[in-house]
Amino acid sequence: MIFRSKKADKNARTIKPYHCMDIDQVVDDLNVSLDTGLSASEAEYRLTIYGINEMRGGGRPSAFKILVRQLTNIMVIILVAAIVVAFVTKDWIEAGVLIGVIGFNTAVGFFQEFKAEKTMDSLRKMSSPTSRVLRSGQQVVVPTIDLVPGDILYLESGDVVGADCRLFEVFNFDTDEALLTGEALPISKRVAAFSDPELPLGDRTNLSFASTTVTKGRSKGIVYATGMSSEVGKIAKKLMETNKTKKTPLQKSLDKMAWILLAIAIISVLIVFGANKFKINTDVLLYAIGLAIATIPEGLVAVVTLIMSLGVHTLAKKRALVRQLVALESLGSITNICSDKTGTLTQAKMVMVRAWLPGEGFFSVSGLGLEPVGEITKKVSLPRVARPSNAVVNFSTPSHTDEVNGTACSIQSEKVQPLDDDRSTASVDEKTVTVDATNMSASFRRLAEAASLCSMSEIKHNAETGEWVGIGDPTEIALQVFASKLSMGKPQLTSNSGAHDRWSVVCEYPFDSTIKRMSVVVRNESTGEQLVFLKGATERVVPCCTGRQDGDADRITDVTPNALQSCLDPRIEQMARDGLRVLSIAYRPLSSDECIKDMSKANRDDVEVGMTFLGLVGIYDPPRPESHPSVMECYRAGIQVTMLTGDHPETAAAIARQVGILQSEDSLSDAKEANTDHQVISLGPTVMTAR
């Protein structure tokens, strides 16, 4: 989006609820063909009707306007009047002092605000200069400012969306909408229409908004709003209206004091004249003027400006940009800060730190960051006599406990009852064993394969910087790092490395925010076996399952979804209490009839059924190192900090405790009522989670 100064708000118009309209309705309303797009002449005509695609009122900073703003306050005007009087009475010293004060005040305020405006002007230019559209049946590249309602817009990974558009074709398409909604994680898009015209902006997943960034996939959309009519344009309009708001309390107080002092000065002059029976000569006039000027605190304006300038300088060291000095007063009046969790209080660098498998219990995963270095360990019980200290443990046999006492993040767990009621609890000693290719169970190997293959993300090593980078969704990247720690990353499983069977992805059913899960169909090129891997929110994966795998591949226990959910709830709450986001993973082999079909054309509901539950994975988003000190500093300043998130209440509470927003003894009684989706749950005055 290009920002320019524009007096007329030509392209601001009322926008229909296009997220509630079917594609055919949108096409009819905007009078466009999906096959050919707009013609060149039609696009040019619409440009004259709707105006160019730009932000109004965002021109280059005007030095004259900034200068005038420094001089247009009551105190400065009174000082200017005092300068005139001083010149008339030939009081050169007083006039020189007043000129110096006004000059210093004006110079400091002018240069601070002019520098800030130039920085803002540079930020405005960070936008998409061109866009790919369909015009007269041909895909062409046009300047973003020439986009008009009705244009067919092409989007792919890395693009900055040039205008608000209604999506009609998506393929694994995600966008970063933090600019509009504050949501740090990418938003998955869909095509189907919604029924609620008042749906919140962040939930309108069939729309793509101007100035947001495409993080994954590709799509096509019909432009329906440009310039000031777009969502980012509405924000810009609100910001411009904010600039016209009333004066701050400090400005009002200074103006009030200036008028009072002016009245006192006038009264003082009248008293002097009255004392001399209004026989005014040069001496009486000079005395009266001197008394009047003495009542005006000419240094006050300079002191206030200097203090605010020092505040701006301090904030600049903290990488904060202050456009106007008076904004510091509003900043100093803050009593409550509402902060998003992911990416704001936390690092938005997901890492998988724990897994739980039926019949085997908890596994810990060490290593933080994207580098695939770390160990997968498990504590197992060893009978004191039956097994020597150097015994080799094979995880194909169920262990005797589900307990694990820590992870690489120093997350402490509480013991939960084993899933199988007939397990022995007579063992005494415990041993930490590292899981690798030689001793992992069939279930754990299948879990690692699912984490690796049921993902569209990848991790790469940058040879120049020596750093590892992730491409794609942060949650999928965390699973990919976990699999890579076992040398089972997607590149290893899909290549002829020889260390593992070679797999290929047959088709993908991408993540859908409405069902909160994704799946892939994969083929083992060595054996010809085809599997469906499924991952997602536990409450959406469990209804697809009819069994669970306990250790060995041939040890599959039939279970109903309700019984399985009951078994999983204590483990989920335990992991959530440690601040982990919990996902569930399941799989099933395709039948012989399904193997010969084109699965890409199969109904998704027919594919994601009869699944075998594999296990839970816990993903940790570490808090930023500066979050806890910042929260404590806010509390010391009397500012209340509130965390807003969409996580499980236990997860939200755990992160809130780690950053200092909640204290360890705070109760979560309200969170126990969170049994359905689409609720806003208060966990106290400082934490709210939306589900």
mmCIF file with all atom_site columns, N, CA and C in Angstrom, residues 48-86:
data_model
loop_
_atom_site.group_PDB
_atom_site.id
_atom_site.type_symbol
_atom_site.label_atom_id
_atom_site.label_alt_id
_atom_site.label_comp_id
_atom_site.label_asym_id
_atom_site.label_entity_id
_atom_site.label_seq_id
_atom_site.pdbx_PDB_ins_code
_atom_site.Cartn_x
_atom_site.Cartn_y
_atom_site.Cartn_z
_atom_site.occupancy
_atom_site.B_iso_or_equiv
_atom_site.pdbx_formal_charge
_atom_site.auth_seq_id
_atom_site.auth_comp_id
_atom_site.auth_asym_id
_atom_site.auth_atom_id
_atom_site.pdbx_PDB_model_num
ATOM 1   N N  . THR A 1 48 ? -10.829 5.788  -12.158 1.00 0.00 ? 48 THR A N  1
ATOM 2   C CA . THR A 1 48 ? -11.372 7.147  -12.048 1.00 0.00 ? 48 THR A CA 1
ATOM 3   C C  . THR A 1 48 ? -12.558 7.192  -11.086 1.00 0.00 ? 48 THR A C  1
ATOM 4   N N  . ILE A 1 49 ? -13.253 6.066  -10.948 1.00 0.00 ? 49 ILE A N  1
ATOM 5   C CA . ILE A 1 49 ? -14.423 6.019  -10.063 1.00 0.00 ? 49 ILE A CA 1
ATOM 6   C C  . ILE A 1 49 ? -14.004 5.865  -8.600  1.00 0.00 ? 49 ILE A C  1
ATOM 7   N N  . TYR A 1 50 ? -13.126 4.888  -8.328  1.00 0.00 ? 50 TYR A N  1
ATOM 8   C CA . TYR A 1 50 ? -12.767 4.556  -6.955  1.00 0.00 ? 50 TYR A CA 1
ATOM 9   C C  . TYR A 1 50 ? -11.511 5.266  -6.463  1.00 0.00 ? 50 TYR A C  1
ATOM 10  N N  . GLY A 1 51 ? -10.729 5.830  -7.387  1.00 0.00 ? 51 GLY A N  1
ATOM 11  C CA . GLY A 1 51 ? -9.489  6.475  -6.975  1.00 0.00 ? 51 GLY A CA 1
ATOM 12  C C  . GLY A 1 51 ? -8.353  5.484  -6.887  1.00 0.00 ? 51 GLY A C  1
ATOM 13  N N  . ILE A 1 52 ? -7.133  6.020  -6.810  1.00 0.00 ? 52 ILE A N  1
ATOM 14  C CA . ILE A 1 52 ? -5.970  5.143  -6.756  1.00 0.00 ? 52 ILE A CA 1
ATOM 15  C C  . ILE A 1 52 ? -5.844  4.505  -5.370  1.00 0.00 ? 52 ILE A C  1
ATOM 16  N N  . ASN A 1 53 ? -5.149  3.401  -5.335  1.00 0.00 ? 53 ASN A N  1
ATOM 17  C CA . ASN A 1 53 ? -5.032  2.581  -4.142  1.00 0.00 ? 53 ASN A CA 1
ATOM 18  C C  . ASN A 1 53 ? -3.910  3.131  -3.249  1.00 0.00 ? 53 ASN A C  1
ATOM 19  N N  . GLU A 1 54 ? -4.250  4.162  -2.467  1.00 0.00 ? 54 GLU A N  1
ATOM 20  C CA . GLU A 1 54 ? -3.249  4.803  -1.621  1.00 0.00 ? 54 GLU A CA 1
ATOM 21  C C  . GLU A 1 54 ? -3.889  5.259  -0.324  1.00 0.00 ? 54 GLU A C  1
ATOM 22  N N  . MET A 1 55 ? -3.032  5.546  0.646   1.00 0.00 ? 55 MET A N  1
ATOM 23  C CA . MET A 1 55 ? -3.490  6.061  1.925   1.00 0.00 ? 55 MET A CA 1
ATOM 24  C C  . MET A 1 55 ? -3.535  7.579  1.889   1.00 0.00 ? 55 MET A C  1
ATOM 25  N N  . ARG A 1 56 ? -4.630  8.156  2.348   1.00 0.00 ? 56 ARG A N  1
ATOM 26  C CA . ARG A 1 56 ? -4.771  9.608  2.381   1.00 0.00 ? 56 ARG A CA 1
ATOM 27  C C  . ARG A 1 56 ? -4.081  10.179 3.614   1.00 0.00 ? 56 ARG A C  1
ATOM 28  N N  . GLY A 1 57 ? -3.501  11.366 3.444   1.00 0.00 ? 57 GLY A N  1
ATOM 29  C CA . GLY A 1 57 ? -2.953  12.102 4.581   1.00 0.00 ? 57 GLY A CA 1
ATOM 30  C C  . GLY A 1 57 ? -1.635  11.584 5.070   1.00 0.00 ? 57 GLY A C  1
ATOM 31  N N  . GLY A 1 58 ? -0.944  10.764 4.257   1.00 0.00 ? 58 GLY A N  1
ATOM 32  C CA . GLY A 1 58 ? 0.327   10.231 4.716   1.00 0.00 ? 58 GLY A CA 1
ATOM 33  C C  . GLY A 1 58 ? 1.490   10.772 3.948   1.00 0.00 ? 58 GLY A C  1
ATOM 34  N N  . GLY A 1 59 ? 1.457   12.077 3.535   1.00 0.00 ? 59 GLY A N  1
ATOM 35  C CA . GLY A 1 59 ? 2.520   12.648 2.724   1.00 0.00 ? 59 GLY A CA 1
ATOM 36  C C  . GLY A 1 59 ? 3.796   12.894 3.493   1.00 0.00 ? 59 GLY A C  1
ATOM 37  N N  . ARG A 1 60 ? 4.760   13.471 2.786   1.00 0.00 ? 60 ARG A N  1
ATOM 38  C CA . ARG A 1 60 ? 6.044   13.763 3.404   1.00 0.00 ? 60 ARG A CA 1
ATOM 39  C C  . ARG A 1 60 ? 5.859   14.800 4.505   1.00 0.00 ? 60 ARG A C  1
ATOM 40  N N  . PRO A 1 61 ? 6.674   14.762 5.557   1.00 0.00 ? 61 PRO A N  1
ATOM 41  C CA . PRO A 1 61 ? 6.509   15.688 6.669   1.00 0.00 ? 61 PRO A CA 1
ATOM 42  C C  . PRO A 1 61 ? 6.690   17.136 6.231   1.00 0.00 ? 61 PRO A C  1
ATOM 43  N N  . SER A 1 62 ? 5.786   18.013 6.649   1.00 0.00 ? 62 SER A N  1
ATOM 44  C CA . SER A 1 62 ? 5.852   19.429 6.318   1.00 0.00 ? 62 SER A CA 1
ATOM 45  C C  . SER A 1 62 ? 6.578   20.166 7.434   1.00 0.00 ? 62 SER A C  1
ATOM 46  N N  . ALA A 1 63 ? 7.738   20.719 7.111   1.00 0.00 ? 63 ALA A N  1
ATOM 47  C CA . ALA A 1 63 ? 8.524   21.440 8.108   1.00 0.00 ? 63 ALA A CA 1
ATOM 48  C C  . ALA A 1 63 ? 7.756   22.656 8.615   1.00 0.00 ? 63 ALA A C  1
ATOM 49  N N  . PHE A 1 64 ? 7.025   23.331 7.717   1.00 0.00 ? 64 PHE A N  1
ATOM 50  C CA . PHE A 1 64 ? 6.291   24.531 8.124   1.00 0.00 ? 64 PHE A CA 1
ATOM 51  C C  . PHE A 1 64 ? 5.203   24.194 9.147   1.00 0.00 ? 64 PHE A C  1
ATOM 52  N N  . LYS A 1 65 ? 4.452   23.096 8.895   1.00 0.00 ? 65 LYS A N  1
ATOM 53  C CA . LYS A 1 65 ? 3.387   22.715 9.826   1.00 0.00 ? 65 LYS A CA 1
ATOM 54  C C  . LYS A 1 65 ? 3.949   22.333 11.192  1.00 0.00 ? 65 LYS A C  1
ATOM 55  N N  . ILE A 1 66 ? 5.079   21.632 11.193  1.00 0.00 ? 66 ILE A N  1
ATOM 56  C CA . ILE A 1 66 ? 5.688   21.254 12.465  1.00 0.00 ? 66 ILE A CA 1
ATOM 57  C C  . ILE A 1 66 ? 6.155   22.492 13.212  1.00 0.00 ? 66 ILE A C  1
ATOM 58  N N  . LEU A 1 67 ? 6.706   23.465 12.476  1.00 0.00 ? 67 LEU A N  1
ATOM 59  C CA . LEU A 1 67 ? 7.171   24.703 13.092  1.00 0.00 ? 67 LEU A CA 1
ATOM 60  C C  . LEU A 1 67 ? 6.008   25.482 13.694  1.00 0.00 ? 67 LEU A C  1
ATOM 61  N N  . VAL A 1 68 ? 4.914   25.598 12.940  1.00 0.00 ? 68 VAL A N  1
ATOM 62  C CA . VAL A 1 68 ? 3.737   26.313 13.439  1.00 0.00 ? 68 VAL A CA 1
ATOM 63  C C  . VAL A 1 68 ? 3.194   25.643 14.692  1.00 0.00 ? 68 VAL A C  1
ATOM 64  N N  . ARG A 1 69 ? 3.223   24.279 14.725  1.00 0.00 ? 69 ARG A N  1
ATOM 65  C CA . ARG A 1 69 ? 2.710   23.549 15.879  1.00 0.00 ? 69 ARG A CA 1
ATOM 66  C C  . ARG A 1 69 ? 3.483   23.885 17.154  1.00 0.00 ? 69 ARG A C  1
ATOM 67  N N  . GLN A 1 70 ? 4.783   24.197 17.011  1.00 0.00 ? 70 GLN A N  1
ATOM 68  C CA . GLN A 1 70 ? 5.588   24.532 18.179  1.00 0.00 ? 70 GLN A CA 1
ATOM 69  C C  . GLN A 1 70 ? 5.242   25.912 18.738  1.00 0.00 ? 70 GLN A C  1
ATOM 70  N N  . LEU A 1 71 ? 4.693   26.785 17.889  1.00 0.00 ? 71 LEU A N  1
ATOM 71  C CA . LEU A 1 71 ? 4.460   28.175 18.290  1.00 0.00 ? 71 LEU A CA 1
ATOM 72  C C  . LEU A 1 71 ? 3.021   28.463 18.681  1.00 0.00 ? 71 LEU A C  1
ATOM 73  N N  . THR A 1 72 ? 2.124   27.511 18.373  1.00 0.00 ? 72 THR A N  1
ATOM 74  C CA . THR A 1 72 ? 0.701   27.766 18.621  1.00 0.00 ? 72 THR A CA 1
ATOM 75  C C  . THR A 1 72 ? 0.252   27.191 19.958  1.00 0.00 ? 72 THR A C  1
ATOM 76  N N  . ASN A 1 73 ? 0.767   27.787 21.048  1.00 0.00 ? 73 ASN A N  1
ATOM 77  C CA . ASN A 1 73 ? 0.191   27.522 22.356  1.00 0.00 ? 73 ASN A CA 1
ATOM 78  C C  . ASN A 1 73 ? 0.182   28.823 23.149  1.00 0.00 ? 73 ASN A C  1
ATOM 79  N N  . ILE A 1 74 ? -0.721  28.908 24.108  1.00 0.00 ? 74 ILE A N  1
ATOM 80  C CA . ILE A 1 74 ? -1.002  30.176 24.791  1.00 0.00 ? 74 ILE A CA 1
ATOM 81  C C  . ILE A 1 74 ? 0.244   30.760 25.448  1.00 0.00 ? 74 ILE A C  1
ATOM 82  N N  . MET A 1 75 ? 1.042   29.918 26.087  1.00 0.00 ? 75 MET A N  1
ATOM 83  C CA . MET A 1 75 ? 2.211   30.412 26.802  1.00 0.00 ? 75 MET A CA 1
ATOM 84  C C  . MET A 1 75 ? 3.207   31.063 25.851  1.00 0.00 ? 75 MET A C  1
ATOM 85  N N  . VAL A 1 76 ? 3.438   30.443 24.708  1.00 0.00 ? 76 VAL A N  1
ATOM 86  C CA . VAL A 1 76 ? 4.377   31.016 23.736  1.00 0.00 ? 76 VAL A CA 1
ATOM 87  C C  . VAL A 1 76 ? 3.834   32.329 23.184  1.00 0.00 ? 76 VAL A C  1
ATOM 88  N N  . ILE A 1 77 ? 2.527   32.390 22.930  1.00 0.00 ? 77 ILE A N  1
ATOM 89  C CA . ILE A 1 77 ? 1.920   33.625 22.412  1.00 0.00 ? 77 ILE A CA 1
ATOM 90  C C  . ILE A 1 77 ? 2.082   34.760 23.420  1.00 0.00 ? 77 ILE A C  1
ATOM 91  N N  . ILE A 1 78 ? 1.884   34.463 24.695  1.00 0.00 ? 78 ILE A N  1
ATOM 92  C CA . ILE A 1 78 ? 2.062   35.489 25.736  1.00 0.00 ? 78 ILE A CA 1
ATOM 93  C C  . ILE A 1 78 ? 3.516   35.952 25.793  1.00 0.00 ? 78 ILE A C  1
ATOM 94  N N  . LEU A 1 79 ? 4.444   35.002 25.641  1.00 0.00 ? 79 LEU A N  1
ATOM 95  C CA . LEU A 1 79 ? 5.860   35.371 25.653  1.00 0.00 ? 79 LEU A CA 1
ATOM 96  C C  . LEU A 1 79 ? 6.204   36.236 24.440  1.00 0.00 ? 79 LEU A C  1
ATOM 97  N N  . VAL A 1 80 ? 5.603   35.945 23.299  1.00 0.00 ? 80 VAL A N  1
ATOM 98  C CA . VAL A 1 80 ? 5.824   36.775 22.111  1.00 0.00 ? 80 VAL A CA 1
ATOM 99  C C  . VAL A 1 80 ? 5.311   38.193 22.357  1.00 0.00 ? 80 VAL A C  1
ATOM 100 N N  . ALA A 1 81 ? 4.137   38.272 23.001  1.00 0.00 ? 81 ALA A N  1
ATOM 101 C CA . ALA A 1 81 ? 3.598   39.594 23.344  1.00 0.00 ? 81 ALA A CA 1
ATOM 102 C C  . ALA A 1 81 ? 4.538   40.330 24.295  1.00 0.00 ? 81 ALA A C  1
ATOM 103 N N  . ALA A 1 82 ? 5.126   39.585 25.226  1.00 0.00 ? 82 ALA A N  1
ATOM 104 C CA . ALA A 1 82 ? 6.074   40.200 26.162  1.00 0.00 ? 82 ALA A CA 1
ATOM 105 C C  . ALA A 1 82 ? 7.318   40.695 25.435  1.00 0.00 ? 82 ALA A C  1
ATOM 106 N N  . ILE A 1 83 ? 7.747   39.972 24.405  1.00 0.00 ? 83 ILE A N  1
ATOM 107 C CA . ILE A 1 83 ? 8.904   40.408 23.609  1.00 0.00 ? 83 ILE A CA 1
ATOM 108 C C  . ILE A 1 83 ? 8.606   41.735 22.920  1.00 0.00 ? 83 ILE A C  1
ATOM 109 N N  . VAL A 1 84 ? 7.391   41.844 22.365  1.00 0.00 ? 84 VAL A N  1
ATOM 110 C CA . VAL A 1 84 ? 7.003   43.087 21.689  1.00 0.00 ? 84 VAL A CA 1
ATOM 111 C C  . VAL A 1 84 ? 7.037   44.261 22.660  1.00 0.00 ? 84 VAL A C  1
ATOM 112 N N  . VAL A 1 85 ? 6.469   44.038 23.853  1.00 0.00 ? 85 VAL A N  1
ATOM 113 C CA . VAL A 1 85 ? 6.466   45.099 24.866  1.00 0.00 ? 85 VAL A CA 1
ATOM 114 C C  . VAL A 1 85 ? 7.885   45.463 25.275  1.00 0.00 ? 85 VAL A C  1
ATOM 115 N N  . ALA A 1 86 ? 8.739   44.435 25.416  1.00 0.00 ? 86 ALA A N  1
ATOM 116 C CA . ALA A 1 86 ? 10.128  44.697 25.808  1.00 0.00 ? 86 ALA A CA 1
ATOM 117 C C  . ALA A 1 86 ? 10.852  45.518 24.754  1.00 0.00 ? 86 ALA A C  1
#
